[in-house]
Amino acid sequence: MKRVFGIDLGGTTVKFSIVDEAGQIHEQWAIPTDVSDNGINIPSDMVESMREKMDGLTGDERPVAIGVGVPGPIVGDVVERAVNLGWTNMPLGRALKSELGMPVALLNDANAAALGEVWMGGDPESAGGNAVFVTLGTGVGGGVVVAGRVMNGDHGCAGEIGHSPVAAHESRLCGCGKKDCLECYASANGFVKTANELYARAGSAHTFTSGKEVFDEVAAGEPLAIEARDLTVEYLAQALAQVVNVIDPREVIVGGGLSYAGHLLMGPLADRLRDYVFPGVRDRYVLRRAVLGNDAGALGAAYQALQEIAG
Amino acid sequence: MKRVFGIDLGGTTVKFSIVDEAGQIHEQWAIPTDVSDNGINIPSDMVESMREKMDGLTGDERPVAIGVGVPGPIVGDVVERAVNLGWTNMPLGRALKSELGMPVALLNDANAAALGEVWMGGDPESAGGNAVFVTLGTGVGGGVVVAGRVMNGDHGCAGEIGHSPVAAHESRLCGCGKKDCLECYASANGFVKTANELYARAGSAHTFTSGKEVFDEVAAGEPLAIEARDLTVEYLAQALAQVVNVIDPREVIVGGGLSYAGHLLMGPLADRLRDYVFPGVRDRYVLRRAVLGNDAGALGAAYQALQEIAG
């Protein structure tokens, strides 16, 4: 059974996995990400680490391709920019391929996580279908899988669900420069901000610093926390419904910090999403939480590499 | 050069075209759609018409595959339902294939029009990329093309942009059973309704019966008509931005009756869409009007058939 490298390239660490065609992870290790000099040393550090690992492996143990999830848009085999790494137009694919002599697949990190979740996180039957994946963390990331392949888009920007416009009752500036993106309201930060605003407006001095704290109040039946949760769910359901209506998926997958709230988030989200989707798809998709956690990206990157060598 | 049938199956007529690989239409004719007995005779009528035509053709003139755009969702080679034809679970693909002995491709009619526009309506370079197509007619139809292939979705419902939820300031019931779908506001009917409401609220007895009438007032600089146009553009831009952010397309194509307003619609739409899309895709897609009119569906159906025989 073939094995490939599945790499999750982040601003702090580069996490390597060796993954086989069945999705089993055989080895995992990490190196620090050297962001000095606009991250110029990162590709050679990656090559060195993979070379060292390969020296200890023989026969079928040796990976035959490389998949890398990168925090930025990918066009061809070039990372167009990655702010956290200091990169602009970094030809990462070519660099790894020429040094290691094996096929290299690059994909955006959120797209990698989407692909990983679709491949190994759910019903194996779903792996060949369409899916939408959204992560509710510091920001809102996303990825879309079509017929088992992750969409990259014509400019490396497909799946940017977090920057869908929402019709909010107030105005918030997004990190992307736009106003009132989904991310301003459905990220953990946005959710906490909404809760703090509602509490302040009600004259409470209580301030939250994490989504978990707000969900603890939701669990306790606190009306203002529930109102904040419902607003977040409302914006998220509207944005997800648009994606569901456009791609008609088998799976709608929610990950990231807020998803740990479980049914407190997913229950109302299921109801609102059901209201908003086209009747022809209603009750025909599975809405579920992401289950792979930090391994999703490495698995998705590995899967992309396996798809490329399969042709 | 290979030729195929491209068929636009509607509730009133079945329009046949014979199309070659370069997109040239060699013949076109139509037969009435017999919707009696829940449309049971339609497949055999289609077979008979194609047989008659083929009898007069020789060699390379003879089509080698069939593409059909159908007014309903397609799952595999079955039309799940088509209200205008009276069909439920009609195995049209199998019926045509067994009678005529050639490959058959079925696709939803809006998806066929999307594919036709992408194939023959714009820059040939765009034909292999991603595109979103929306028609603003009696309703709002849509289709999404990914890497040159039209998305059908896991339940035949991909591209239902018209049923995206919009955050409207009032409440309208959509034909699909939901409330406040894009179609309620951005279809020709919805646009006329918005204009009539604004005029009535202002104490005017003026009522419009067509989108063209409203656009005539827009052209004359009439503030209420402009307000109606701007509201319609606002909803449409928000819904399109969500699709653009998710699929990162080369082309955004607008067809249907309202698109004949030209710059009166497309100018403000371009501005609002630009505001709402993710900065990474901004100014990198082409927003344009559909240009193929009634031929789009037949061409798209033909293209799908050509893709299937190409493998």
PDB file of C-alpha atoms in Angstrom, chain A residues 80-81 129-130 144 146 151-161 163-165 167 176 178 238-239 241-243 245-250 275-282 284, chain B residues 80-81 129-130 144 146 151-161 163-165 167 176 178 238-239 241-243 245-250 275-282 284:
ATOM      1  CA  GLU A  80       0.680  33.258  -3.986  1.00  0.00           C
ATOM      2  CA  ARG A  81       1.097  34.724  -0.524  1.00  0.00           C
ATOM      3  CA  GLY A 129     -19.584  13.221  -3.162  1.00  0.00           C
ATOM      4  CA  ASN A 130     -19.916  16.933  -2.557  1.00  0.00           C
ATOM      5  CA  VAL A 144     -15.704  22.806  -0.645  1.00  0.00           C
ATOM      6  CA  VAL A 146     -16.898  18.428  -5.367  1.00  0.00           C
ATOM      7  CA  MET A 151     -12.071  23.041  -5.085  1.00  0.00           C
ATOM      8  CA  ASN A 152      -9.120  25.384  -5.331  1.00  0.00           C
ATOM      9  CA  GLY A 153     -10.779  27.983  -7.541  1.00  0.00           C
ATOM     10  CA  ASP A 154      -9.373  29.909 -10.455  1.00  0.00           C
ATOM     11  CA  HIS A 155      -7.291  32.145  -8.167  1.00  0.00           C
ATOM     12  CA  GLY A 156      -6.708  29.836  -5.198  1.00  0.00           C
ATOM     13  CA  CYS A 157      -9.540  31.385  -3.224  1.00  0.00           C
ATOM     14  CA  ALA A 158     -12.362  28.847  -3.404  1.00  0.00           C
ATOM     15  CA  GLY A 159     -14.079  27.986  -0.137  1.00  0.00           C
ATOM     16  CA  GLU A 160     -13.796  31.435   1.457  1.00  0.00           C
ATOM     17  CA  ILE A 161     -17.123  31.023   3.212  1.00  0.00           C
ATOM     18  CA  HIS A 163     -15.978  36.219   3.890  1.00  0.00           C
ATOM     19  CA  SER A 164     -19.552  35.848   2.711  1.00  0.00           C
ATOM     20  CA  PRO A 165     -21.504  39.019   3.350  1.00  0.00           C
ATOM     21  CA  ALA A 167     -26.950  41.176   6.575  1.00  0.00           C
ATOM     22  CA  CYS A 176      -9.979  41.169   5.113  1.00  0.00           C
ATOM     23  CA  LYS A 178     -14.608  44.252   4.036  1.00  0.00           C
ATOM     24  CA  GLN A 238     -27.923  31.703   6.064  1.00  0.00           C
ATOM     25  CA  ALA A 239     -24.383  31.527   4.716  1.00  0.00           C
ATOM     26  CA  ALA A 241     -27.680  27.495   3.101  1.00  0.00           C
ATOM     27  CA  GLN A 242     -26.338  29.483   0.169  1.00  0.00           C
ATOM     28  CA  VAL A 243     -23.479  27.032  -0.233  1.00  0.00           C
ATOM     29  CA  ASN A 245     -28.140  25.427  -2.485  1.00  0.00           C
ATOM     30  CA  VAL A 246     -25.251  25.914  -4.869  1.00  0.00           C
ATOM     31  CA  ILE A 247     -23.324  22.660  -4.433  1.00  0.00           C
ATOM     32  CA  ASP A 248     -26.062  20.260  -3.214  1.00  0.00           C
ATOM     33  CA  PRO A 249     -23.752  18.284  -0.906  1.00  0.00           C
ATOM     34  CA  ARG A 250     -23.940  14.984   0.942  1.00  0.00           C
ATOM     35  CA  ASP A 275     -35.464  26.263   7.040  1.00  0.00           C
ATOM     36  CA  TYR A 276     -33.130  28.020   4.649  1.00  0.00           C
ATOM     37  CA  VAL A 277     -32.131  25.302   2.180  1.00  0.00           C
ATOM     38  CA  PHE A 278     -33.883  24.572  -1.090  1.00  0.00           C
ATOM     39  CA  PRO A 279     -36.661  21.999  -0.530  1.00  0.00           C
ATOM     40  CA  GLY A 280     -35.067  19.641  -3.080  1.00  0.00           C
ATOM     41  CA  VAL A 281     -32.027  19.135  -0.841  1.00  0.00           C
ATOM     42  CA  ARG A 282     -33.748  19.387   2.538  1.00  0.00           C
ATOM     43  CA  ARG A 284     -30.900  14.814   2.120  1.00  0.00           C
TER      44      ARG A 284
ATOM     45  CA  GLU B  80     -36.540  12.810 -10.498  1.00  0.00           C
ATOM     46  CA  ARG B  81     -39.467  15.097 -11.182  1.00  0.00           C
ATOM     47  CA  GLY B 129     -12.483  27.304 -15.542  1.00  0.00           C
ATOM     48  CA  ASN B 130     -15.107  27.935 -12.899  1.00  0.00           C
ATOM     49  CA  VAL B 144     -22.289  26.441 -11.536  1.00  0.00           C
ATOM     50  CA  VAL B 146     -16.329  23.805 -12.057  1.00  0.00           C
ATOM     51  CA  MET B 151     -22.180  20.712 -11.185  1.00  0.00           C
ATOM     52  CA  ASN B 152     -25.227  18.510 -10.834  1.00  0.00           C
ATOM     53  CA  GLY B 153     -24.972  17.984  -7.082  1.00  0.00           C
ATOM     54  CA  ASP B 154     -25.575  14.865  -5.055  1.00  0.00           C
ATOM     55  CA  HIS B 155     -29.359  15.130  -5.476  1.00  0.00           C
ATOM     56  CA  GLY B 156     -29.609  16.943  -8.806  1.00  0.00           C
ATOM     57  CA  CYS B 157     -30.101  20.302  -7.123  1.00  0.00           C
ATOM     58  CA  ALA B 158     -26.769  22.109  -7.513  1.00  0.00           C
ATOM     59  CA  GLY B 159     -26.913  25.694  -8.734  1.00  0.00           C
ATOM     60  CA  GLU B 160     -30.192  26.633  -7.050  1.00  0.00           C
ATOM     61  CA  ILE B 161     -28.991  30.173  -6.467  1.00  0.00           C
ATOM     62  CA  HIS B 163     -33.444  29.862  -3.506  1.00  0.00           C
ATOM     63  CA  SER B 164     -30.672  31.409  -1.459  1.00  0.00           C
ATOM     64  CA  PRO B 165     -32.082  33.166   1.575  1.00  0.00           C
ATOM     65  CA  ALA B 167     -32.197  39.201   4.454  1.00  0.00           C
ATOM     66  CA  CYS B 176     -40.674  26.697  -3.404  1.00  0.00           C
ATOM     67  CA  LYS B 178     -39.693  28.978   1.679  1.00  0.00           C
ATOM     68  CA  GLN B 238     -25.025  39.565  -1.827  1.00  0.00           C
ATOM     69  CA  ALA B 239     -26.157  36.177  -3.125  1.00  0.00           C
ATOM     70  CA  ALA B 241     -20.839  37.240  -3.729  1.00  0.00           C
ATOM     71  CA  GLN B 242     -21.425  34.163  -1.619  1.00  0.00           C
ATOM     72  CA  VAL B 243     -21.127  31.964  -4.685  1.00  0.00           C
ATOM     73  CA  ASN B 245     -16.396  33.455  -2.535  1.00  0.00           C
ATOM     74  CA  VAL B 246     -17.076  29.735  -2.552  1.00  0.00           C
ATOM     75  CA  ILE B 247     -16.149  28.788  -6.115  1.00  0.00           C
ATOM     76  CA  ASP B 248     -13.666  31.568  -7.056  1.00  0.00           C
ATOM     77  CA  PRO B 249     -14.751  31.730 -10.719  1.00  0.00           C
ATOM     78  CA  ARG B 250     -13.365  33.248 -13.897  1.00  0.00           C
ATOM     79  CA  ASP B 275     -17.779  45.419  -2.517  1.00  0.00           C
ATOM     80  CA  TYR B 276     -19.018  42.056  -1.308  1.00  0.00           C
ATOM     81  CA  VAL B 277     -16.488  39.585  -2.707  1.00  0.00           C
ATOM     82  CA  PHE B 278     -13.399  38.361  -0.901  1.00  0.00           C
ATOM     83  CA  PRO B 279     -10.440  40.673  -1.659  1.00  0.00           C
ATOM     84  CA  GLY B 280      -8.448  37.732  -3.049  1.00  0.00           C
ATOM     85  CA  VAL B 281     -10.881  37.339  -5.950  1.00  0.00           C
ATOM     86  CA  ARG B 282     -11.812  41.006  -6.420  1.00  0.00           C
ATOM     87  CA  ARG B 284     -10.061  38.810 -11.045  1.00  0.00           C
TER      88      ARG B 284
END
